[in-house]
Amino acid sequence: VINCIGNESDASFLASLFKCFLDSMLVIGGPSALAPELHAGLLEATKRQLQSLADKRKARAARPAEDKEEIMLVEEMEDFALEDMAKVLRTLDANHPLLIAVSSVRELGLHLSEWESEDEGEGS
């Protein structure tokens, strides 16, 4: 599962992989039952995914929004992945340093759904 997390490019499936990992870790006894090499591998895979998601969001912000609906859907899937990633990290350590990185990547999003709801509010 850790290898899949590190290499997955689809955000919706990435969220499922993090959820699967969390559920599996809890079944075997929680973070303390996780072998050190698996813990290290998970952190490396998580860092790789955070960098990938950050790069995608930066690239998306640099070009004009072609299809708002599609971008909103992609960002929503990425947000789900980031939420599940944060759940795993919080389970490992409530103050895990990568939680800050998760929040930073989340902030890189275009947040088009917020713009759309603001536009609707102005029209009323």
PDB file of N, CA and C in Angstrom, residues 18-19 21-23 82-94 96:
ATOM      1  N   PHE A  18      -4.757   6.171   1.282  1.00  0.00           N
ATOM      2  CA  PHE A  18      -4.446   6.659   2.627  1.00  0.00           C
ATOM      3  C   PHE A  18      -5.454   6.114   3.637  1.00  0.00           C
ATOM      4  N   LYS A  19      -6.726   6.057   3.255  1.00  0.00           N
ATOM      5  CA  LYS A  19      -7.748   5.511   4.152  1.00  0.00           C
ATOM      6  C   LYS A  19      -7.477   4.033   4.407  1.00  0.00           C
ATOM      7  N   PHE A  21      -4.599   2.513   4.257  1.00  0.00           N
ATOM      8  CA  PHE A  21      -3.422   2.405   5.113  1.00  0.00           C
ATOM      9  C   PHE A  21      -3.796   2.669   6.569  1.00  0.00           C
ATOM     10  N   LEU A  22      -4.565   3.721   6.801  1.00  0.00           N
ATOM     11  CA  LEU A  22      -4.969   4.066   8.169  1.00  0.00           C
ATOM     12  C   LEU A  22      -5.758   2.922   8.801  1.00  0.00           C
ATOM     13  N   ASP A  23      -6.742   2.407   8.074  1.00  0.00           N
ATOM     14  CA  ASP A  23      -7.551   1.303   8.597  1.00  0.00           C
ATOM     15  C   ASP A  23      -6.680   0.086   8.898  1.00  0.00           C
ATOM     16  N   LEU A  82      -5.843  15.042   0.640  1.00  0.00           N
ATOM     17  CA  LEU A  82      -5.126  15.776   1.683  1.00  0.00           C
ATOM     18  C   LEU A  82      -5.747  15.530   3.062  1.00  0.00           C
ATOM     19  N   GLU A  83      -7.070  15.435   3.115  1.00  0.00           N
ATOM     20  CA  GLU A  83      -7.747  15.145   4.389  1.00  0.00           C
ATOM     21  C   GLU A  83      -7.352  13.774   4.921  1.00  0.00           C
ATOM     22  N   ASP A  84      -7.369  12.768   4.036  1.00  0.00           N
ATOM     23  CA  ASP A  84      -7.014  11.414   4.474  1.00  0.00           C
ATOM     24  C   ASP A  84      -5.532  11.322   4.825  1.00  0.00           C
ATOM     25  N   MET A  85      -4.706  12.057   4.100  1.00  0.00           N
ATOM     26  CA  MET A  85      -3.283  12.130   4.406  1.00  0.00           C
ATOM     27  C   MET A  85      -3.095  12.713   5.810  1.00  0.00           C
ATOM     28  N   ALA A  86      -3.812  13.778   6.107  1.00  0.00           N
ATOM     29  CA  ALA A  86      -3.710  14.424   7.421  1.00  0.00           C
ATOM     30  C   ALA A  86      -4.188  13.487   8.532  1.00  0.00           C
ATOM     31  N   LYS A  87      -5.224  12.696   8.263  1.00  0.00           N
ATOM     32  CA  LYS A  87      -5.706  11.744   9.275  1.00  0.00           C
ATOM     33  C   LYS A  87      -4.619  10.734   9.628  1.00  0.00           C
ATOM     34  N   VAL A  88      -3.921  10.237   8.606  1.00  0.00           N
ATOM     35  CA  VAL A  88      -2.834   9.283   8.850  1.00  0.00           C
ATOM     36  C   VAL A  88      -1.737   9.949   9.672  1.00  0.00           C
ATOM     37  N   LEU A  89      -1.346  11.154   9.262  1.00  0.00           N
ATOM     38  CA  LEU A  89      -0.274  11.856   9.976  1.00  0.00           C
ATOM     39  C   LEU A  89      -0.665  12.149  11.424  1.00  0.00           C
ATOM     40  N   ARG A  90      -1.915  12.575  11.645  1.00  0.00           N
ATOM     41  CA  ARG A  90      -2.383  12.857  13.006  1.00  0.00           C
ATOM     42  C   ARG A  90      -2.397  11.594  13.861  1.00  0.00           C
ATOM     43  N   THR A  91      -2.669  10.456  13.235  1.00  0.00           N
ATOM     44  CA  THR A  91      -2.665   9.196  13.970  1.00  0.00           C
ATOM     45  C   THR A  91      -1.236   8.826  14.378  1.00  0.00           C
ATOM     46  N   LEU A  92      -0.276   9.129  13.502  1.00  0.00           N
ATOM     47  CA  LEU A  92       1.127   8.873  13.837  1.00  0.00           C
ATOM     48  C   LEU A  92       1.605   9.803  14.941  1.00  0.00           C
ATOM     49  N   ASP A  93       1.211  11.079  14.832  1.00  0.00           N
ATOM     50  CA  ASP A  93       1.651  12.096  15.794  1.00  0.00           C
ATOM     51  C   ASP A  93       0.723  13.299  15.637  1.00  0.00           C
ATOM     52  N   ALA A  94       0.033  13.654  16.705  1.00  0.00           N
ATOM     53  CA  ALA A  94      -0.937  14.756  16.647  1.00  0.00           C
ATOM     54  C   ALA A  94      -0.301  16.071  16.214  1.00  0.00           C
ATOM     55  N   HIS A  96       2.447  16.213  14.067  1.00  0.00           N
ATOM     56  CA  HIS A  96       3.415  15.833  13.034  1.00  0.00           C
ATOM     57  C   HIS A  96       3.773  17.045  12.180  1.00  0.00           C
TER      58      HIS A  96
END
